[in-house]
Coordinates of C-alpha atoms in Angstrom, one line a residue:
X1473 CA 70.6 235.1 108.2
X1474 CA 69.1 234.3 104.7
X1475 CA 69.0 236.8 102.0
X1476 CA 65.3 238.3 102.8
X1477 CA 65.8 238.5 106.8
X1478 CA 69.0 240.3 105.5
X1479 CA 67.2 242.8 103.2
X1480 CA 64.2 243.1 105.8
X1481 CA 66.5 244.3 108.8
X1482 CA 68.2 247.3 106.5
X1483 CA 65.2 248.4 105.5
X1484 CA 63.8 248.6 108.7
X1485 CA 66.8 250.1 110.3
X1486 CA 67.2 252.5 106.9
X1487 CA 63.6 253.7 107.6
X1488 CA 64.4 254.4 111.0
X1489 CA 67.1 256.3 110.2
X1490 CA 64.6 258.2 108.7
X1491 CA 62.4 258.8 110.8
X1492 CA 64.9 259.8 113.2
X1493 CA 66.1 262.0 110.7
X1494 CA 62.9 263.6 110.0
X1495 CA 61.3 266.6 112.7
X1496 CA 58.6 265.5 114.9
X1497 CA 55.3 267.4 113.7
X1498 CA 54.7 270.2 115.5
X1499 CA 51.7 269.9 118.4
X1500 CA 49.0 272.5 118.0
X1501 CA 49.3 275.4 120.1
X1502 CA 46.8 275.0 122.8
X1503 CA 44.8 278.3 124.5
X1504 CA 42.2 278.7 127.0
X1505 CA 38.6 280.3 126.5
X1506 CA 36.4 280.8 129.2
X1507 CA 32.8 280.7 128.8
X1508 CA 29.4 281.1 130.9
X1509 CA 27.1 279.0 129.3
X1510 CA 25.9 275.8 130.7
X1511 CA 23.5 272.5 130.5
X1512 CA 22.3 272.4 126.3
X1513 CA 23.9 275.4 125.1
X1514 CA 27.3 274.4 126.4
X1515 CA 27.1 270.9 125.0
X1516 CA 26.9 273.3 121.6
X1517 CA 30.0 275.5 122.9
X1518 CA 31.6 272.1 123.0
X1519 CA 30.6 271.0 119.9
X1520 CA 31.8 274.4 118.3
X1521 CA 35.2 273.7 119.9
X1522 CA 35.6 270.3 118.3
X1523 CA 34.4 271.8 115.0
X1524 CA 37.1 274.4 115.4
X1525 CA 39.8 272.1 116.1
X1526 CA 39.0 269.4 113.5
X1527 CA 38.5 272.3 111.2
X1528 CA 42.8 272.8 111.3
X1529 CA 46.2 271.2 112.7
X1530 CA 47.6 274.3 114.3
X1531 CA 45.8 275.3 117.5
X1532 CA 44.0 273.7 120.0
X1533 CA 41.1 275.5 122.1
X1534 CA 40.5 274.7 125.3
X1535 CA 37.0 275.2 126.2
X1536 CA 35.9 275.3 129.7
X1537 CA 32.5 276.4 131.4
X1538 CA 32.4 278.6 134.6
X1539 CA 28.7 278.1 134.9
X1540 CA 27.2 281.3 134.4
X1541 CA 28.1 284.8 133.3
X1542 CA 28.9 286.4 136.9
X1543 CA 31.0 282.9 137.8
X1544 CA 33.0 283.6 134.5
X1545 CA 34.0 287.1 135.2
X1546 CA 34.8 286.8 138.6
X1547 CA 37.1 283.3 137.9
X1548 CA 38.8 285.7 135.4
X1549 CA 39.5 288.4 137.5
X1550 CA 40.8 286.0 140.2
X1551 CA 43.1 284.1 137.8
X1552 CA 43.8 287.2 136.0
X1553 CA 45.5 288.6 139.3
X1554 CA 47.3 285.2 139.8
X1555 CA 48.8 285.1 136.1
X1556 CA 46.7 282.4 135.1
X1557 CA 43.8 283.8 133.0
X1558 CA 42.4 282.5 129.6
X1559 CA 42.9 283.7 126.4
X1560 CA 40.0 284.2 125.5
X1561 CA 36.8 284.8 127.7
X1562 CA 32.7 285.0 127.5
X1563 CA 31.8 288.5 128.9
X1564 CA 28.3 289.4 129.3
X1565 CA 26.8 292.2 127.7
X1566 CA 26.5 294.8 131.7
X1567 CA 29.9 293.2 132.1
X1568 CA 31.6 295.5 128.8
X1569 CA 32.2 298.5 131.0
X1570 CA 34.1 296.7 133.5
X1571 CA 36.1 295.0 131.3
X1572 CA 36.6 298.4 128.8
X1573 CA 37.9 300.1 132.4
X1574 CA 40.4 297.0 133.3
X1575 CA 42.8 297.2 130.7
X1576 CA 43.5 293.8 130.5
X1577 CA 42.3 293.1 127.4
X1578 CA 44.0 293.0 123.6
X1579 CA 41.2 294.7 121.3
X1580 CA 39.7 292.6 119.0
X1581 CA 40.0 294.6 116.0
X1582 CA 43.6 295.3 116.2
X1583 CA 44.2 291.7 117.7
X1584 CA 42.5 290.3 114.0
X1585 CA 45.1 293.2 112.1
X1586 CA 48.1 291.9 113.3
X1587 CA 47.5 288.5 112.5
X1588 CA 46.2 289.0 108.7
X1589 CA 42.4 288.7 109.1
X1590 CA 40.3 291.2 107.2
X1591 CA 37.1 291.8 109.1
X1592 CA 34.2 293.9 107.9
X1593 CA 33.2 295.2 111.3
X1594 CA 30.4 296.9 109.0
X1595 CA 28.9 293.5 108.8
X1596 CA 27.7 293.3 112.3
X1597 CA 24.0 294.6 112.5
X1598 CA 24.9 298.2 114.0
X1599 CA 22.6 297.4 116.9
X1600 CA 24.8 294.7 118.2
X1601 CA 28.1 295.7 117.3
X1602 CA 27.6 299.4 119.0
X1603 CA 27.2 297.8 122.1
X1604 CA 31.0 296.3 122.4
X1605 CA 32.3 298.9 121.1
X1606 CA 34.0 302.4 121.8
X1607 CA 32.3 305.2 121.3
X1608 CA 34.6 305.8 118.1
X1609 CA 33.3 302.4 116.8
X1610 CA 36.1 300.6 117.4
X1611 CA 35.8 296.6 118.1
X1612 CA 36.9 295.6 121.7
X1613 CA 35.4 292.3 121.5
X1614 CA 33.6 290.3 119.0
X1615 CA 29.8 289.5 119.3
X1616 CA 29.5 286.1 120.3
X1617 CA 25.7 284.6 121.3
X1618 CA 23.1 287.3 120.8
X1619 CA 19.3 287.9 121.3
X1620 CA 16.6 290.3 122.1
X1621 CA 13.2 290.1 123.9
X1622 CA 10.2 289.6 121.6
X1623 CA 6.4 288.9 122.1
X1624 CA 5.1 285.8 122.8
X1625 CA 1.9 284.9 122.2
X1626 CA -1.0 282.3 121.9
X1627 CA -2.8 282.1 118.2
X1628 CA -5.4 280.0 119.1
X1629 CA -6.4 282.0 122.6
X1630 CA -6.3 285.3 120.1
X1631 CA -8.4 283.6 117.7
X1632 CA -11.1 283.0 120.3
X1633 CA -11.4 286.9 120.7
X1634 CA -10.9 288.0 116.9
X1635 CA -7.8 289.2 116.4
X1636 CA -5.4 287.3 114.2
X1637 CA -2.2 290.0 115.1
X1638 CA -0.4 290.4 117.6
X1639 CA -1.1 293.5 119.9
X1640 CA 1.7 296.4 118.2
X1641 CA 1.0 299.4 121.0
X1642 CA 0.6 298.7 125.1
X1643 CA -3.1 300.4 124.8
X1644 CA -4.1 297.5 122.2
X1645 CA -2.4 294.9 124.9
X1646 CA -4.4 296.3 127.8
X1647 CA -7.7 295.9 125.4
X1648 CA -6.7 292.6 124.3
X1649 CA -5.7 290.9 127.9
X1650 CA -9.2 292.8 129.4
X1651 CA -10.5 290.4 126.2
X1652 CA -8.5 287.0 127.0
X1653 CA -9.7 287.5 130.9
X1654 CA -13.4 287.7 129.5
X1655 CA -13.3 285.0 127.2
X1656 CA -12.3 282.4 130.5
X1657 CA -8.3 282.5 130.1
X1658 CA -7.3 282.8 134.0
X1659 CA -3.5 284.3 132.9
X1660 CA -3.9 286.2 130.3
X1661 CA -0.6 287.3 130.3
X1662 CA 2.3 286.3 132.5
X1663 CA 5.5 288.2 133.6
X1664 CA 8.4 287.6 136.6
X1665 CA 9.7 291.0 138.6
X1666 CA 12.8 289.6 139.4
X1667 CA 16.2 291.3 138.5
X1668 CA 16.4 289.0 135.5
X1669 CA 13.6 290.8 134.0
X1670 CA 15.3 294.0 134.1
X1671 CA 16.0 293.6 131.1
X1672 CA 12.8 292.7 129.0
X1673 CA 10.5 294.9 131.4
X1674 CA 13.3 298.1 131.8
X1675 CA 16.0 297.9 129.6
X1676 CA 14.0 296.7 126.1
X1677 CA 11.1 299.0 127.0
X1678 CA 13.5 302.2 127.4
X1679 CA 15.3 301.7 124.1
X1680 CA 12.4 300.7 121.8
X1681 CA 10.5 304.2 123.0
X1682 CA 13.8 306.0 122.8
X1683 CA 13.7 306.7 126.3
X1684 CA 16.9 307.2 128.7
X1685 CA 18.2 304.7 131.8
X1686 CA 21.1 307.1 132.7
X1687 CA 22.2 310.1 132.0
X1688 CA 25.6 311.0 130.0
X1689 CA 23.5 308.7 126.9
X1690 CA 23.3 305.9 129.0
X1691 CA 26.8 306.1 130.5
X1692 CA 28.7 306.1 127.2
X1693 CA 30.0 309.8 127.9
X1694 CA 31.3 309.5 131.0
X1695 CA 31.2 307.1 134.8
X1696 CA 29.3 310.4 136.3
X1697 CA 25.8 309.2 134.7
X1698 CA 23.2 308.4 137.2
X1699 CA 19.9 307.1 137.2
X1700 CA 17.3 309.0 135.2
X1701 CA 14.3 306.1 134.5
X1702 CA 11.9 308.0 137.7
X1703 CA 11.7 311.2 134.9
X1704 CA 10.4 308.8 131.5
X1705 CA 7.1 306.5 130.0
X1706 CA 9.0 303.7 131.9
X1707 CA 6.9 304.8 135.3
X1708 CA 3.7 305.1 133.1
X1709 CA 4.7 301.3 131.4
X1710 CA 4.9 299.9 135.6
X1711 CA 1.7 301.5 136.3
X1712 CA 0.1 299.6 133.4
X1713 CA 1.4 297.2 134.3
X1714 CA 0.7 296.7 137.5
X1715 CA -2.7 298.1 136.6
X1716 CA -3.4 294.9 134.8
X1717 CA -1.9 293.0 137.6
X1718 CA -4.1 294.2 140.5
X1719 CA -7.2 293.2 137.9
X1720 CA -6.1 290.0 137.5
X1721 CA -4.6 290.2 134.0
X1722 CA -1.1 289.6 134.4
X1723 CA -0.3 287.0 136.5
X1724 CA 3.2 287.0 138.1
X1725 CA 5.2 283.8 137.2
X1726 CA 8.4 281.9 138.5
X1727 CA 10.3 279.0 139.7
X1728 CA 9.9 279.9 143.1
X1729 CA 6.5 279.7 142.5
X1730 CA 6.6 276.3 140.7
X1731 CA 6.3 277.5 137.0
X1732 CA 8.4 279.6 135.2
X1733 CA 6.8 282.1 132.1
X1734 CA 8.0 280.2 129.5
X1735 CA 6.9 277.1 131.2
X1736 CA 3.8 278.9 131.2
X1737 CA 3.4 280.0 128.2
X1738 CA 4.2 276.8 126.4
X1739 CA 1.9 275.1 128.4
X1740 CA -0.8 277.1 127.1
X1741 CA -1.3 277.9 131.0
X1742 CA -1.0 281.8 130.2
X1743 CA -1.3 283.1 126.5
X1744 CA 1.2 286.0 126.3
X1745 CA 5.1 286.4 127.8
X1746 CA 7.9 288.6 126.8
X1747 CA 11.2 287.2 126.6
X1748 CA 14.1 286.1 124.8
X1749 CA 14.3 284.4 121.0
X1750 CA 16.2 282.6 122.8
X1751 CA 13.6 280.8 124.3
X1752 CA 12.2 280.3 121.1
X1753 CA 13.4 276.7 120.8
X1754 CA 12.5 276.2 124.2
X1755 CA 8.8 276.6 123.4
X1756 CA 8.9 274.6 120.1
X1757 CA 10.2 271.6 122.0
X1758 CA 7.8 271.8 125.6
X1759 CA 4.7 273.1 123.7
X1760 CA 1.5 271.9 124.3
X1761 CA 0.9 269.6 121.7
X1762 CA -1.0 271.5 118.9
X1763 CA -0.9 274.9 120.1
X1764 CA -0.6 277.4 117.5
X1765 CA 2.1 280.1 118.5
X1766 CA 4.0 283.1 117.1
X1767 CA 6.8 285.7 118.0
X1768 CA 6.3 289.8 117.1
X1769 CA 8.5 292.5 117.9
X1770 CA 7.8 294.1 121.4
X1771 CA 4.8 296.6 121.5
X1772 CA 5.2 300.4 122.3
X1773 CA 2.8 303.1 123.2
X1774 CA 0.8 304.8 120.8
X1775 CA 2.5 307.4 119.0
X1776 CA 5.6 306.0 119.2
X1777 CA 8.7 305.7 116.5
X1778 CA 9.7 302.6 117.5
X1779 CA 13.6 302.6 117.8
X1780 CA 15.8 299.5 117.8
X1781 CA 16.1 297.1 121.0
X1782 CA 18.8 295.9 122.7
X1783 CA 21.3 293.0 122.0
X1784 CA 21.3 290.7 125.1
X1785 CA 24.1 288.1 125.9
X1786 CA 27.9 288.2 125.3
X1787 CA 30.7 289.0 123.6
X1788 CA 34.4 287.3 123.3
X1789 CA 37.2 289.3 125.1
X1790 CA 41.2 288.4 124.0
X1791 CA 42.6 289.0 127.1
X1792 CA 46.6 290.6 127.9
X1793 CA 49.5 288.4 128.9
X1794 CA 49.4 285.9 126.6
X1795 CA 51.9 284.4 123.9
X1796 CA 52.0 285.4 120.3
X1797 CA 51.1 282.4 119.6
X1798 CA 48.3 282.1 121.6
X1799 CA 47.1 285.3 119.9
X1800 CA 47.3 283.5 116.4
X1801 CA 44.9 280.6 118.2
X1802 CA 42.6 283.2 119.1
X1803 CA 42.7 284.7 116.0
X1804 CA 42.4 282.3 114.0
X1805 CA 39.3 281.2 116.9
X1806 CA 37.4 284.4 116.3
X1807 CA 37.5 284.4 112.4
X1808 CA 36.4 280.6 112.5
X1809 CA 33.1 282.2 114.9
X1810 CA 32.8 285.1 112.4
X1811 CA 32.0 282.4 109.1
X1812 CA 28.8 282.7 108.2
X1813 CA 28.6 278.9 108.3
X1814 CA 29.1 278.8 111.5
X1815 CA 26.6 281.3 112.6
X1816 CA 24.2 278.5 110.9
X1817 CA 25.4 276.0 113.3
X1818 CA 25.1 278.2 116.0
X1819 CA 21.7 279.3 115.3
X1820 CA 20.4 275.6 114.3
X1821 CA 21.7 274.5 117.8
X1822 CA 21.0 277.4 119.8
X1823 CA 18.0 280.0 120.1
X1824 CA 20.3 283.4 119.3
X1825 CA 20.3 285.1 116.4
X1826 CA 23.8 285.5 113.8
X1827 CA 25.4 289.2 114.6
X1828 CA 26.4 289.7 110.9
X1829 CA 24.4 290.9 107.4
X1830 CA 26.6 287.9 105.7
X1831 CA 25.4 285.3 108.7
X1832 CA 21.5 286.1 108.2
X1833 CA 21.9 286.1 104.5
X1834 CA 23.3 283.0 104.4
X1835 CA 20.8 281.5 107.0
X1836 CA 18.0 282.8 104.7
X1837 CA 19.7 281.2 101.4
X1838 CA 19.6 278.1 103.2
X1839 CA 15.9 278.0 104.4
X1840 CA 17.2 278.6 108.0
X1841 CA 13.7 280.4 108.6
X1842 CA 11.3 278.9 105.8
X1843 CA 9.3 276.3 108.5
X1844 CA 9.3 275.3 111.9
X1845 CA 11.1 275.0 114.4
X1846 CA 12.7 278.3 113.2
X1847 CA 10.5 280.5 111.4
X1848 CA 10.1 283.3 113.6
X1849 CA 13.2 284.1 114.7
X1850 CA 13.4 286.8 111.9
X1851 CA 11.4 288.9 114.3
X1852 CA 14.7 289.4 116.5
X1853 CA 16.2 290.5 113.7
X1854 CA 13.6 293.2 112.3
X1855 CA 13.4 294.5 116.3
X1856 CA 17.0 294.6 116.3
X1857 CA 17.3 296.6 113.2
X1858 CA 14.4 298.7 113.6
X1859 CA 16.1 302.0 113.2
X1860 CA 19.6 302.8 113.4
X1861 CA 20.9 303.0 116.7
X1862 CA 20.9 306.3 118.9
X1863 CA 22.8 307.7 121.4
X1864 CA 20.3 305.9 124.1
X1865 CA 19.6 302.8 121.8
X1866 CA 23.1 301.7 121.2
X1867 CA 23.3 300.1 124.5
X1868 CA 23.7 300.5 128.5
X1869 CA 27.4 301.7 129.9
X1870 CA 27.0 301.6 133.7
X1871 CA 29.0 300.1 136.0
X1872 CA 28.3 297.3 138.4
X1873 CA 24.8 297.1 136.2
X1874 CA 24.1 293.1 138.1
X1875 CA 23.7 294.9 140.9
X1876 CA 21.1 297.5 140.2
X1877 CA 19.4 294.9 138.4
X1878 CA 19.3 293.4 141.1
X1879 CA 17.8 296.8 142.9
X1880 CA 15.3 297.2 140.3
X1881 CA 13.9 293.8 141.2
X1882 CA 13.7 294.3 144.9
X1883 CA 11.8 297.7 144.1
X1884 CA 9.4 295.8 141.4
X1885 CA 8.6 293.6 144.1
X1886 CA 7.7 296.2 146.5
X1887 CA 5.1 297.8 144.4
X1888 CA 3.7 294.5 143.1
X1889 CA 3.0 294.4 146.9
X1890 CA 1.6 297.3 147.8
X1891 CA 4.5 298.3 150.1
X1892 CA 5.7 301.2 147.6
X1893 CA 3.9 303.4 145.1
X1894 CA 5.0 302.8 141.1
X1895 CA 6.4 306.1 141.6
X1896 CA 8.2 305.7 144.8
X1897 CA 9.3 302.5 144.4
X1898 CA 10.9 303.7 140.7
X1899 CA 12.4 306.6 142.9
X1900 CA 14.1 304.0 145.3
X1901 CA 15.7 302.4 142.5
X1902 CA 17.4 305.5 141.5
X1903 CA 18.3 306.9 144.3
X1904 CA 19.8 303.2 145.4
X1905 CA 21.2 302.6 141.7
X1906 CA 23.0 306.0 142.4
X1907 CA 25.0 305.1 144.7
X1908 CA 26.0 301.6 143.2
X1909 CA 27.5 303.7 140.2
X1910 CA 28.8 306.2 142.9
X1911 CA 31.0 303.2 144.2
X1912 CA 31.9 302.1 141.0
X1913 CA 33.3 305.5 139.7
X1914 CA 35.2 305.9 143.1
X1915 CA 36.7 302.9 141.9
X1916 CA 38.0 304.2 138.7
X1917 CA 39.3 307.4 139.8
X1918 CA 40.3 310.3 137.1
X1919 CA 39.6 307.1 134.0
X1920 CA 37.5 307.8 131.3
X1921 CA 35.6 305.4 128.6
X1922 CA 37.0 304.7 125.3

């Protein structure tokens, strides 16, 4: 072997010896999260995951859609009772008192302690951050994808009958649609009664007037709350409103029937809807090609202090059962969602709004809501922060709320038909909702919420 194979081989074998020498690298520490999102926004989730990852060497989420909210709760439960749950998990916002009552959860706020983060749960807007947690104000989960309903409407059709504002009480609406029906618009304004709509037509209409759904503050002080919304302005709001509809100025729009309200609406087909910012982006992409649109905060009737609305969507639960050092993943997860920088991501990609002071700040130092496609979105925020939160504004805590949703759209149905009155119909749902939460506190014998 000449001289240079010679020196070749024993360097090759010395590095080897090396190497062997040497520890292998330690793989990241993989763990679970759960989430209900799907189509567009859980491409983003995805995306968010990647970013995540890249963004450090020592954990590794695994991110995994169940297909909706009610799919992602119920897989949980199932694999919770089999030992085989995720770490960390999407809950929607009527799914927090179910998961407050389960126990099987590691709170968030202590979770973040123990592993070295500093959080300023201060920073959340009050409005969202009340709603996942305890009635002391501690964090159970963290505020993930947010929203609230706003107004929808149609510059140009507004501009036709002389306003340049959007309606601010329901008596300037009913004025305006009476206006937009004599001016030739067919749908003046279009809304769906299904038990989706719960929670623009019931929910966000309640809180803004400062008016009850349940007893007990909306179930926050105890699982013996029961159904109150037959006694407040909501039955006045569905007589309006279904007022307006038996005149031909709402117009009831869905999938079923072939176009949905934000179809609708960004078809220029009807020229006012109330739903989510998050549809905001929605809109921007499917509009009607030069149509002048805008967003304002939902109205209320005259003589109203408007109060805050409600925080729709979901928050991130760190469920029991898990390794250490899974709970450093998740962690190390939440603090990466709770960056500012990535409440820009998430806002550029999504319709929701950030859930922290820091978040919007830094979306507005960053001309997040200068121009289009995103000016507007602000609105959410302003509704959001209206006033500081009450006892009956700081969110909904009733169990097995899907399900009288669901009520409240088979009884929104009946009087949109003429087979109930507004009143009995509104009646129906509480004495039907009533029993719902009856079976759910049966369920959770002698517990309380915390």
């Amino acid at each position: 072997m000449s001289i240079i194979k010679q020196g070749l081989a024993a360097f090759a074998a010395g590095t080897l010896g090396v190497a062997l020498a040497l520890p292998a690298a330690a793989a990241p520490t993989k763990f679970d999260f759960w989430f209900g999102l799907s189509g567009d926004l859980a491409r983003v989730v995805d995306t968010l995951c990647k970013n995540f990852n890249a963004s450090q060497s020592d954990y590794e989420v695994v991110c995994t859609s169940q297909g909706n909210y009610d799919a992602t709760l119920q897989n949980t439960i199932a694999a919770f009772r089999a030992g085989k749950q995720p770490t960390v998990v999407q809950v929607y916002d009527v799914g927090t008192a179910t998961m407050m009552l389960s126990g099987a959860y590691k709170p968030a706020d202590k979770l973040m302690e123990e592993n070295g983060y500093k959080i300023d749960y201060s920073d959340y807007f009050p409005g969202i951050a009340r709603y996942y947690a305890t009635s002391k104000g501690e964090m159970l989960s963290f505020p993930f994808n947010s929203s609230t309903a706003l107004m929808y409407w149609n510059k140009d059709a507004f501009a036709k009958i002389g306003k340049t504002e959007a309606p601010k009480t329901w008596e300037d609406v009913g004025a305006d649609l009476k206006a937009l029906k004599d001016a030739g618009y067919d749908c003046p304004m279009a809304i769906n009664i299904s038990g989706n709509e719960s929670w623009q037509l019931m929910e966000q209409f309640s809180a803004i007037h400062n008016q009850p759904i349940a007893t007990k503050n909306n179930g926050y002080d105890g699982l013996d709350a029961r159904l109150e919304m037959n006694k407040t302005k909501f039955v006045q709001y569905v007589t309006d409103l279904k007022k307006w509809y038996d005149d031909g100025l709402i117009k009831i729009k869905s999938k079923d029937l072939g176009q949905d309200m934000v179809q609708a609406f960004a078809t220029g087909t009807c020229q006012v809807i109330m739903t989510s910012v998050g549809d905001h982006g929605t809109v921007g992409k499917t509009q009607k090609e030069g149509m002048n649109w805008d967003v304002a905060e939902l109205p209320v009737y005259a003589g109203t202090e408007r109060k805050n609305s409600l925080v729709g969507g979901a928050s991130l639960w760190v469920l029991s059962g898990k390794s250490e050092a899974e709970y450093k993943g998740a962690a190390a997860f939440l603090n990466f969602i709770h960056d500012p920088k990535t409440a820009l991501f998430w806002s550029t990609n999504t319709g929701y709004i950030p859930v922290t002071k820091s978040g919007f700040e830094y979306m507005k130092a960053n001309g997040f809501y200068d121009k289009a496609p995103y000016k507007g979105r602000e609105v959410a925020i302003e509704s959001l922060t209206a006033s500081e939160p009450t006892e009956i504004t700081r969110g909904i805590r009733l169990g097995n709320f899907t399900q009288i949703r669901a009520e409240f759209g088979t009884q929104m149905q009946a009087i949109f038909a003429n087979k109930e009155s507004v009143q009995d119909g509104i009646d129906a749902l509480v004495k039907n909702g009533d029993a719902i939460l009856d079976r759910f506190q049966q369920t959770y014998p002698n517990k309380t919420l915390p």
